[in-house]
């Protein structure tokens, strides 16, 4: 070993000894040692570094640092323990925050505006109320009673909106609906809130109704009976829903209100049917829900939602909304024309309306007072038929379109095939579209890349025949002088195709035979008068 090697070895031993006193001294000394050994071989350098590392790893930590790290670990563990104790079940939501927010709400003075801090905290609570664990914790702390109390002493519609939205989220859990239903006064409060004309609050209320009714039809029989009785006890419940549907100009609220009305009617109709022979003595469904205000509201809301592009544009620029019959409804304008106004409507709205209409028109009381409802209903059905004549709305014929046509035919039958010119003309137009598709029907060719797999031909034939019979019923029911006048305004080719179809199927269907005789007599009479 050279003198220089001995010197380096001595320095490394001193560095290793000094590491037990000061880690920073170790780093500086090691750096100096490494700088001084530029002439060492790789093997010697690696050995020296291994020796230094071994000495460092074997050195005990200073007593002060060890205590500091232990204290930090203890504080972190204590924080985690406190957080877990404060958390709602297995969530990260704070019990303390929820309870403080509820306490602040309970101390809100009567008839005072909602302050910004409480509003912010309530909105946070509203957000987290979608979590089942949070809902269970809120129910444990009697939040429904607190909500009812806060609403009863306040006139702040923003507070109403937040609290009803919060309760609506909670009603996604059946336990909340059960607790809510157990107190008739709470249900009465919710029914009375329909008189508040604040759009944002009503949106949340309609959503709450939908959640509740979903549980009513899920097999919870007592829930269903209790809600039915509350609707029956509150004479204005159906009327108030009607007022919302009549007076609102918000499409979003109208859609929500239609869905809520559909949920309420479907649920309550089922309750009455299932308990018809029971000893619950429920008020007749028609007495509770067949109200002129509700029927008018449903029809008016649907017409507004089914308005065409021009009417919507008029609304946006402040013009008068077009609930009027456009030129296309008089029957002869083609919906393929580029300048024809288009109806852009959520298809769910159409099915919702048809569901409501089907429930109401099949009531004997509704059929007895048909003159009150039939005209408005037929106008709404006409809007649906116009919608179906637009590109890609009828063809290819799918389950949705079939349901539309089935419901339309059923509603017309309940209305004793009430004749309306616009409805008749547009049923004829839809039938002609189906007829043309049947004539041009082509089997799917998997080698043709432009082809699409269509529904079976028989499906088109069944639906076309259904519409043909519906038209036949109307021809038989209407007064001869009326149909004669209207037929003269319909394209001759369309009328002749209709008559030929009636003649072709009359041997197999007595109804079509009668319709063909009636139509032929009308056409012959019209031809005689023309001469």
mmCIF file of N, CA, C and O in Angstrom, residues 169-250:
data_model
loop_
_atom_site.group_PDB
_atom_site.id
_atom_site.type_symbol
_atom_site.label_atom_id
_atom_site.label_comp_id
_atom_site.label_asym_id
_atom_site.label_seq_id
_atom_site.Cartn_x
_atom_site.Cartn_y
_atom_site.Cartn_z
ATOM 1 N N UNK A 169 -83.306 14.218 -3.279
ATOM 2 C CA UNK A 169 -82.177 13.284 -3.327
ATOM 3 C C UNK A 169 -82.355 12.158 -2.327
ATOM 4 O O UNK A 169 -82.110 10.989 -2.617
ATOM 5 N N UNK A 170 -82.795 12.513 -1.139
ATOM 6 C CA UNK A 170 -82.965 11.521 -0.090
ATOM 7 C C UNK A 170 -84.053 10.510 -0.435
ATOM 8 O O UNK A 170 -83.971 9.340 -0.046
ATOM 9 N N UNK A 171 -85.070 10.963 -1.172
ATOM 10 C CA UNK A 171 -86.193 10.071 -1.511
ATOM 11 C C UNK A 171 -85.809 9.006 -2.528
ATOM 12 O O UNK A 171 -86.632 8.130 -2.835
ATOM 13 N N UNK A 172 -84.587 9.053 -3.025
ATOM 14 C CA UNK A 172 -84.110 7.938 -3.841
ATOM 15 C C UNK A 172 -83.979 6.680 -2.981
ATOM 16 O O UNK A 172 -83.984 5.562 -3.502
ATOM 17 N N UNK A 173 -83.867 6.866 -1.654
ATOM 18 C CA UNK A 173 -83.797 5.748 -0.708
ATOM 19 C C UNK A 173 -85.180 5.504 -0.118
ATOM 20 O O UNK A 173 -85.824 6.430 0.379
ATOM 21 N N UNK A 174 -85.623 4.262 -0.159
ATOM 22 C CA UNK A 174 -86.980 3.943 0.278
ATOM 23 C C UNK A 174 -87.189 4.241 1.759
ATOM 24 O O UNK A 174 -88.304 4.566 2.190
ATOM 25 N N UNK A 175 -86.126 4.168 2.564
ATOM 26 C CA UNK A 175 -86.258 4.462 3.991
ATOM 27 C C UNK A 175 -86.716 5.892 4.218
ATOM 28 O O UNK A 175 -87.501 6.162 5.134
ATOM 29 N N UNK A 176 -86.240 6.803 3.368
ATOM 30 C CA UNK A 176 -86.657 8.202 3.491
ATOM 31 C C UNK A 176 -88.129 8.349 3.125
ATOM 32 O O UNK A 176 -88.879 9.051 3.803
ATOM 33 N N UNK A 177 -88.563 7.682 2.059
ATOM 34 C CA UNK A 177 -89.960 7.769 1.633
ATOM 35 C C UNK A 177 -90.874 7.181 2.712
ATOM 36 O O UNK A 177 -91.949 7.720 2.983
ATOM 37 N N UNK A 178 -90.449 6.109 3.333
ATOM 38 C CA UNK A 178 -91.251 5.509 4.407
ATOM 39 C C UNK A 178 -91.398 6.463 5.585
ATOM 40 O O UNK A 178 -92.493 6.608 6.144
ATOM 41 N N UNK A 179 -90.304 7.119 5.954
ATOM 42 C CA UNK A 179 -90.370 8.057 7.069
ATOM 43 C C UNK A 179 -91.196 9.282 6.699
ATOM 44 O O UNK A 179 -91.972 9.796 7.515
ATOM 45 N N UNK A 180 -91.050 9.747 5.464
ATOM 46 C CA UNK A 180 -91.821 10.896 4.991
ATOM 47 C C UNK A 180 -93.314 10.574 4.971
ATOM 48 O O UNK A 180 -94.146 11.377 5.407
ATOM 49 N N UNK A 181 -93.652 9.400 4.495
ATOM 50 C CA UNK A 181 -95.052 9.008 4.351
ATOM 51 C C UNK A 181 -95.726 8.779 5.692
ATOM 52 O O UNK A 181 -96.954 8.877 5.801
ATOM 53 N N UNK A 182 -94.936 8.499 6.719
ATOM 54 C CA UNK A 182 -95.506 8.220 8.037
ATOM 55 C C UNK A 182 -96.183 9.437 8.658
ATOM 56 O O UNK A 182 -96.966 9.300 9.596
ATOM 57 N N UNK A 183 -95.899 10.627 8.124
ATOM 58 C CA UNK A 183 -96.482 11.850 8.664
ATOM 59 C C UNK A 183 -97.300 12.533 7.568
ATOM 60 O O UNK A 183 -96.754 13.095 6.624
ATOM 61 N N UNK A 184 -98.602 12.478 7.680
ATOM 62 C CA UNK A 184 -99.487 13.047 6.660
ATOM 63 C C UNK A 184 -99.287 14.553 6.504
ATOM 64 O O UNK A 184 -99.492 15.107 5.416
ATOM 65 N N UNK A 185 -98.874 15.231 7.580
ATOM 66 C CA UNK A 185 -98.676 16.682 7.509
ATOM 67 C C UNK A 185 -97.518 17.031 6.580
ATOM 68 O O UNK A 185 -97.539 18.061 5.904
ATOM 69 N N UNK A 186 -96.504 16.183 6.558
ATOM 70 C CA UNK A 186 -95.381 16.434 5.657
ATOM 71 C C UNK A 186 -95.812 16.282 4.204
ATOM 72 O O UNK A 186 -95.417 17.070 3.332
ATOM 73 N N UNK A 187 -96.612 15.262 3.916
ATOM 74 C CA UNK A 187 -97.102 15.083 2.548
ATOM 75 C C UNK A 187 -97.989 16.265 2.153
ATOM 76 O O UNK A 187 -97.900 16.778 1.028
ATOM 77 N N UNK A 188 -98.829 16.700 3.069
ATOM 78 C CA UNK A 188 -99.696 17.846 2.792
ATOM 79 C C UNK A 188 -98.868 19.084 2.474
ATOM 80 O O UNK A 188 -99.216 19.864 1.576
ATOM 81 N N UNK A 189 -97.751 19.265 3.192
ATOM 82 C CA UNK A 189 -96.858 20.395 2.916
ATOM 83 C C UNK A 189 -96.332 20.331 1.485
ATOM 84 O O UNK A 189 -96.311 21.340 0.760
ATOM 85 N N UNK A 190 -95.924 19.136 1.048
ATOM 86 C CA UNK A 190 -95.398 18.981 -0.306
ATOM 87 C C UNK A 190 -96.475 19.236 -1.352
ATOM 88 O O UNK A 190 -96.203 19.833 -2.402
ATOM 89 N N UNK A 191 -97.685 18.807 -1.082
ATOM 90 C CA UNK A 191 -98.777 19.038 -2.029
ATOM 91 C C UNK A 191 -99.114 20.518 -2.127
ATOM 92 O O UNK A 191 -99.405 21.038 -3.220
ATOM 93 N N UNK A 192 -99.064 21.228 -1.014
ATOM 94 C CA UNK A 192 -99.372 22.655 -1.017
ATOM 95 C C UNK A 192 -98.294 23.482 -1.703
ATOM 96 O O UNK A 192 -98.561 24.582 -2.199
ATOM 97 N N UNK A 193 -97.065 22.962 -1.737
ATOM 98 C CA UNK A 193 -95.982 23.706 -2.384
ATOM 99 C C UNK A 193 -96.185 23.840 -3.890
ATOM 100 O O UNK A 193 -95.508 24.640 -4.537
ATOM 101 N N UNK A 194 -97.106 23.064 -4.454
ATOM 102 C CA UNK A 194 -97.376 23.195 -5.888
ATOM 103 C C UNK A 194 -97.998 24.550 -6.229
ATOM 104 O O UNK A 194 -98.058 24.923 -7.401
ATOM 105 N N UNK A 195 -98.452 25.280 -5.223
ATOM 106 C CA UNK A 195 -99.012 26.613 -5.477
ATOM 107 C C UNK A 195 -97.925 27.673 -5.600
ATOM 108 O O UNK A 195 -98.202 28.794 -6.022
ATOM 109 N N UNK A 196 -96.697 27.333 -5.237
ATOM 110 C CA UNK A 196 -95.577 28.275 -5.379
ATOM 111 C C UNK A 196 -95.142 28.292 -6.836
ATOM 112 O O UNK A 196 -94.859 27.251 -7.426
ATOM 113 N N UNK A 197 -95.092 29.449 -7.425
ATOM 114 C CA UNK A 197 -94.808 29.557 -8.847
ATOM 115 C C UNK A 197 -93.335 29.835 -9.146
ATOM 116 O O UNK A 197 -92.999 30.433 -10.173
ATOM 117 N N UNK A 198 -92.442 29.413 -8.268
ATOM 118 C CA UNK A 198 -91.015 29.556 -8.535
ATOM 119 C C UNK A 198 -90.539 28.354 -9.352
ATOM 120 O O UNK A 198 -90.641 27.208 -8.908
ATOM 121 N N UNK A 199 -90.017 28.606 -10.530
ATOM 122 C CA UNK A 199 -89.666 27.530 -11.461
ATOM 123 C C UNK A 199 -88.622 26.583 -10.884
ATOM 124 O O UNK A 199 -88.762 25.357 -10.973
ATOM 125 N N UNK A 200 -87.570 27.130 -10.288
ATOM 126 C CA UNK A 200 -86.479 26.284 -9.776
ATOM 127 C C UNK A 200 -86.963 25.366 -8.652
ATOM 128 O O UNK A 200 -86.599 24.181 -8.603
ATOM 129 N N UNK A 201 -87.778 25.903 -7.754
ATOM 130 C CA UNK A 201 -88.302 25.076 -6.678
ATOM 131 C C UNK A 201 -89.234 23.996 -7.218
ATOM 132 O O UNK A 201 -89.168 22.826 -6.814
ATOM 133 N N UNK A 202 -90.098 24.369 -8.165
ATOM 134 C CA UNK A 202 -91.044 23.397 -8.726
ATOM 135 C C UNK A 202 -90.322 22.273 -9.464
ATOM 136 O O UNK A 202 -90.781 21.122 -9.454
ATOM 137 N N UNK A 203 -89.204 22.583 -10.095
ATOM 138 C CA UNK A 203 -88.414 21.531 -10.737
ATOM 139 C C UNK A 203 -88.005 20.468 -9.733
ATOM 140 O O UNK A 203 -88.108 19.258 -9.994
ATOM 141 N N UNK A 204 -87.541 20.907 -8.567
ATOM 142 C CA UNK A 204 -87.129 19.958 -7.527
ATOM 143 C C UNK A 204 -88.330 19.207 -6.958
ATOM 144 O O UNK A 204 -88.244 18.014 -6.646
ATOM 145 N N UNK A 205 -89.456 19.889 -6.832
ATOM 146 C CA UNK A 205 -90.660 19.245 -6.294
ATOM 147 C C UNK A 205 -91.162 18.167 -7.257
ATOM 148 O O UNK A 205 -91.554 17.067 -6.818
ATOM 149 N N UNK A 206 -91.163 18.448 -8.559
ATOM 150 C CA UNK A 206 -91.605 17.454 -9.540
ATOM 151 C C UNK A 206 -90.672 16.249 -9.532
ATOM 152 O O UNK A 206 -91.105 15.104 -9.681
ATOM 153 N N UNK A 207 -89.401 16.505 -9.354
ATOM 154 C CA UNK A 207 -88.423 15.415 -9.271
ATOM 155 C C UNK A 207 -88.664 14.559 -8.034
ATOM 156 O O UNK A 207 -88.568 13.321 -8.083
ATOM 157 N N UNK A 208 -88.995 15.208 -6.933
ATOM 158 C CA UNK A 208 -89.296 14.482 -5.697
ATOM 159 C C UNK A 208 -90.509 13.570 -5.888
ATOM 160 O O UNK A 208 -90.510 12.405 -5.464
ATOM 161 N N UNK A 209 -91.550 14.088 -6.541
ATOM 162 C CA UNK A 209 -92.746 13.268 -6.809
ATOM 163 C C UNK A 209 -92.381 12.008 -7.591
ATOM 164 O O UNK A 209 -92.896 10.917 -7.318
ATOM 165 N N UNK A 210 -91.502 12.169 -8.571
ATOM 166 C CA UNK A 210 -91.126 11.013 -9.381
ATOM 167 C C UNK A 210 -90.414 9.951 -8.546
ATOM 168 O O UNK A 210 -90.678 8.747 -8.690
ATOM 169 N N UNK A 211 -89.511 10.386 -7.661
ATOM 170 C CA UNK A 211 -88.813 9.443 -6.785
ATOM 171 C C UNK A 211 -89.793 8.706 -5.879
ATOM 172 O O UNK A 211 -89.721 7.487 -5.712
ATOM 173 N N UNK A 212 -90.715 9.455 -5.298
ATOM 174 C CA UNK A 212 -91.678 8.850 -4.371
ATOM 175 C C UNK A 212 -92.547 7.834 -5.096
ATOM 176 O O UNK A 212 -92.752 6.700 -4.622
ATOM 177 N N UNK A 213 -93.067 8.209 -6.257
ATOM 178 C CA UNK A 213 -93.957 7.309 -6.992
ATOM 179 C C UNK A 213 -93.239 6.058 -7.484
ATOM 180 O O UNK A 213 -93.854 5.002 -7.635
ATOM 181 N N UNK A 214 -91.938 6.168 -7.718
ATOM 182 C CA UNK A 214 -91.171 4.982 -8.114
ATOM 183 C C UNK A 214 -91.198 3.928 -7.008
ATOM 184 O O UNK A 214 -91.282 2.727 -7.273
ATOM 185 N N UNK A 215 -91.152 4.368 -5.757
ATOM 186 C CA UNK A 215 -91.223 3.427 -4.636
ATOM 187 C C UNK A 215 -92.646 2.935 -4.432
ATOM 188 O O UNK A 215 -92.859 1.795 -3.990
ATOM 189 N N UNK A 216 -93.619 3.777 -4.762
ATOM 190 C CA UNK A 216 -95.022 3.392 -4.585
ATOM 191 C C UNK A 216 -95.358 2.181 -5.449
ATOM 192 O O UNK A 216 -96.090 1.277 -5.028
ATOM 193 N N UNK A 217 -94.819 2.148 -6.681
ATOM 194 C CA UNK A 217 -95.145 1.044 -7.589
ATOM 195 C C UNK A 217 -94.176 -0.124 -7.460
ATOM 196 O O UNK A 217 -94.286 -1.104 -8.196
ATOM 197 N N UNK A 218 -93.238 -0.035 -6.528
ATOM 198 C CA UNK A 218 -92.242 -1.100 -6.400
ATOM 199 C C UNK A 218 -92.672 -2.189 -5.426
ATOM 200 O O UNK A 218 -91.861 -3.023 -5.037
ATOM 201 N N UNK A 219 -93.924 -2.167 -5.009
ATOM 202 C CA UNK A 219 -94.411 -3.212 -4.115
ATOM 203 C C UNK A 219 -94.683 -2.743 -2.701
ATOM 204 O O UNK A 219 -95.084 -3.534 -1.849
ATOM 205 N N UNK A 220 -94.468 -1.459 -2.426
ATOM 206 C CA UNK A 220 -94.717 -0.928 -1.089
ATOM 207 C C UNK A 220 -96.197 -0.544 -0.994
ATOM 208 O O UNK A 220 -96.592 0.598 -1.222
ATOM 209 N N UNK A 221 -97.035 -1.498 -0.672
ATOM 210 C CA UNK A 221 -98.480 -1.299 -0.749
ATOM 211 C C UNK A 221 -98.967 -0.204 0.188
ATOM 212 O O UNK A 221 -99.774 0.650 -0.201
ATOM 213 N N UNK A 222 -98.475 -0.195 1.426
ATOM 214 C CA UNK A 222 -98.960 0.797 2.377
ATOM 215 C C UNK A 222 -98.547 2.204 1.971
ATOM 216 O O UNK A 222 -99.310 3.163 2.142
ATOM 217 N N UNK A 223 -97.352 2.346 1.426
ATOM 218 C CA UNK A 223 -96.921 3.648 0.908
ATOM 219 C C UNK A 223 -97.902 4.137 -0.149
ATOM 220 O O UNK A 223 -98.310 5.298 -0.158
ATOM 221 N N UNK A 224 -98.263 3.230 -1.049
ATOM 222 C CA UNK A 224 -99.160 3.593 -2.139
ATOM 223 C C UNK A 224 -100.515 4.058 -1.616
ATOM 224 O O UNK A 224 -101.056 5.079 -2.061
ATOM 225 N N UNK A 225 -101.061 3.329 -0.665
ATOM 226 C CA UNK A 225 -102.379 3.676 -0.119
ATOM 227 C C UNK A 225 -102.329 5.012 0.607
ATOM 228 O O UNK A 225 -103.220 5.859 0.462
ATOM 229 N N UNK A 226 -101.254 5.237 1.381
ATOM 230 C CA UNK A 226 -101.130 6.494 2.137
ATOM 231 C C UNK A 226 -101.038 7.697 1.195
ATOM 232 O O UNK A 226 -101.680 8.737 1.442
ATOM 233 N N UNK A 227 -100.252 7.579 0.136
ATOM 234 C CA UNK A 227 -100.127 8.685 -0.798
ATOM 235 C C UNK A 227 -101.427 8.908 -1.569
ATOM 236 O O UNK A 227 -101.821 10.044 -1.808
ATOM 237 N N UNK A 228 -102.087 7.837 -1.942
ATOM 238 C CA UNK A 228 -103.370 7.963 -2.636
ATOM 239 C C UNK A 228 -104.359 8.721 -1.756
ATOM 240 O O UNK A 228 -105.061 9.634 -2.224
ATOM 241 N N UNK A 229 -104.422 8.353 -0.486
ATOM 242 C CA UNK A 229 -105.349 9.020 0.434
ATOM 243 C C UNK A 229 -105.000 10.488 0.622
ATOM 244 O O UNK A 229 -105.904 11.332 0.775
ATOM 245 N N UNK A 230 -103.719 10.808 0.607
ATOM 246 C CA UNK A 230 -103.322 12.216 0.749
ATOM 247 C C UNK A 230 -103.720 13.028 -0.482
ATOM 248 O O UNK A 230 -104.188 14.159 -0.360
ATOM 249 N N UNK A 231 -103.513 12.462 -1.664
ATOM 250 C CA UNK A 231 -103.967 13.143 -2.871
ATOM 251 C C UNK A 231 -105.486 13.323 -2.839
ATOM 252 O O UNK A 231 -106.010 14.370 -3.233
ATOM 253 N N UNK A 232 -106.187 12.289 -2.372
ATOM 254 C CA UNK A 232 -107.643 12.363 -2.321
ATOM 255 C C UNK A 232 -108.124 13.386 -1.297
ATOM 256 O O UNK A 232 -109.130 14.073 -1.511
ATOM 257 N N UNK A 233 -107.398 13.507 -0.180
ATOM 258 C CA UNK A 233 -107.794 14.441 0.878
ATOM 259 C C UNK A 233 -107.544 15.890 0.480
ATOM 260 O O UNK A 233 -108.237 16.801 0.932
ATOM 261 N N UNK A 234 -106.535 16.095 -0.370
ATOM 262 C CA UNK A 234 -106.212 17.451 -0.827
ATOM 263 C C UNK A 234 -106.918 17.689 -2.157
ATOM 264 O O UNK A 234 -106.431 17.294 -3.225
ATOM 265 N N UNK A 235 -108.073 18.308 -2.110
ATOM 266 C CA UNK A 235 -108.909 18.466 -3.312
ATOM 267 C C UNK A 235 -108.212 19.227 -4.428
ATOM 268 O O UNK A 235 -108.529 19.048 -5.606
ATOM 269 N N UNK A 236 -107.274 20.079 -4.065
ATOM 270 C CA UNK A 236 -106.633 20.919 -5.082
ATOM 271 C C UNK A 236 -105.362 20.292 -5.655
ATOM 272 O O UNK A 236 -104.692 20.918 -6.476
ATOM 273 N N UNK A 237 -105.003 19.093 -5.236
ATOM 274 C CA UNK A 237 -103.726 18.509 -5.670
ATOM 275 C C UNK A 237 -103.655 18.355 -7.187
ATOM 276 O O UNK A 237 -102.671 18.766 -7.822
ATOM 277 N N UNK A 238 -104.690 17.771 -7.793
ATOM 278 C CA UNK A 238 -104.679 17.595 -9.246
ATOM 279 C C UNK A 238 -104.803 18.943 -9.954
ATOM 280 O O UNK A 238 -104.154 19.177 -10.989
ATOM 281 N N UNK A 239 -105.626 19.847 -9.418
ATOM 282 C CA UNK A 239 -105.789 21.167 -10.033
ATOM 283 C C UNK A 239 -104.476 21.934 -10.033
ATOM 284 O O UNK A 239 -104.144 22.611 -11.015
ATOM 285 N N UNK A 240 -103.733 21.838 -8.932
ATOM 286 C CA UNK A 240 -102.468 22.578 -8.849
ATOM 287 C C UNK A 240 -101.459 22.080 -9.872
ATOM 288 O O UNK A 240 -100.712 22.867 -10.459
ATOM 289 N N UNK A 241 -101.407 20.757 -10.084
ATOM 290 C CA UNK A 241 -100.544 20.235 -11.147
ATOM 291 C C UNK A 241 -100.973 20.799 -12.494
ATOM 292 O O UNK A 241 -100.136 21.145 -13.340
ATOM 293 N N UNK A 242 -102.287 20.895 -12.694
ATOM 294 C CA UNK A 242 -102.799 21.464 -13.936
ATOM 295 C C UNK A 242 -102.396 22.913 -14.124
ATOM 296 O O UNK A 242 -102.035 23.329 -15.233
ATOM 297 N N UNK A 243 -102.433 23.695 -13.036
ATOM 298 C CA UNK A 243 -102.044 25.108 -13.124
ATOM 299 C C UNK A 243 -100.574 25.247 -13.517
ATOM 300 O O UNK A 243 -100.211 26.128 -14.302
ATOM 301 N N UNK A 244 -99.716 24.393 -12.964
ATOM 302 C CA UNK A 244 -98.292 24.435 -13.331
ATOM 303 C C UNK A 244 -98.132 24.174 -14.823
ATOM 304 O O UNK A 244 -97.396 24.883 -15.532
ATOM 305 N N UNK A 245 -98.829 23.161 -15.315
ATOM 306 C CA UNK A 245 -98.724 22.788 -16.723
ATOM 307 C C UNK A 245 -99.303 23.860 -17.641
ATOM 308 O O UNK A 245 -98.843 24.035 -18.773
ATOM 309 N N UNK A 246 -100.294 24.593 -17.161
ATOM 310 C CA UNK A 246 -100.906 25.634 -17.982
ATOM 311 C C UNK A 246 -100.100 26.923 -17.986
ATOM 312 O O UNK A 246 -100.012 27.601 -19.014
ATOM 313 N N UNK A 247 -99.515 27.283 -16.865
ATOM 314 C CA UNK A 247 -98.956 28.619 -16.703
ATOM 315 C C UNK A 247 -97.457 28.714 -16.946
ATOM 316 O O UNK A 247 -96.946 29.784 -17.242
ATOM 317 N N UNK A 248 -96.739 27.624 -16.825
ATOM 318 C CA UNK A 248 -95.284 27.705 -16.961
ATOM 319 C C UNK A 248 -94.877 27.924 -18.413
ATOM 320 O O UNK A 248 -95.484 27.387 -19.340
ATOM 321 N N UNK A 249 -93.836 28.728 -18.599
ATOM 322 C CA UNK A 249 -93.260 28.934 -19.927
ATOM 323 C C UNK A 249 -91.870 28.305 -20.015
ATOM 324 O O UNK A 249 -91.158 28.490 -21.004
ATOM 325 N N UNK A 250 -91.499 27.559 -18.988
ATOM 326 C CA UNK A 250 -90.214 26.869 -18.975
ATOM 327 C C UNK A 250 -90.397 25.455 -19.516
ATOM 328 O O UNK A 250 -91.117 24.642 -18.935
#
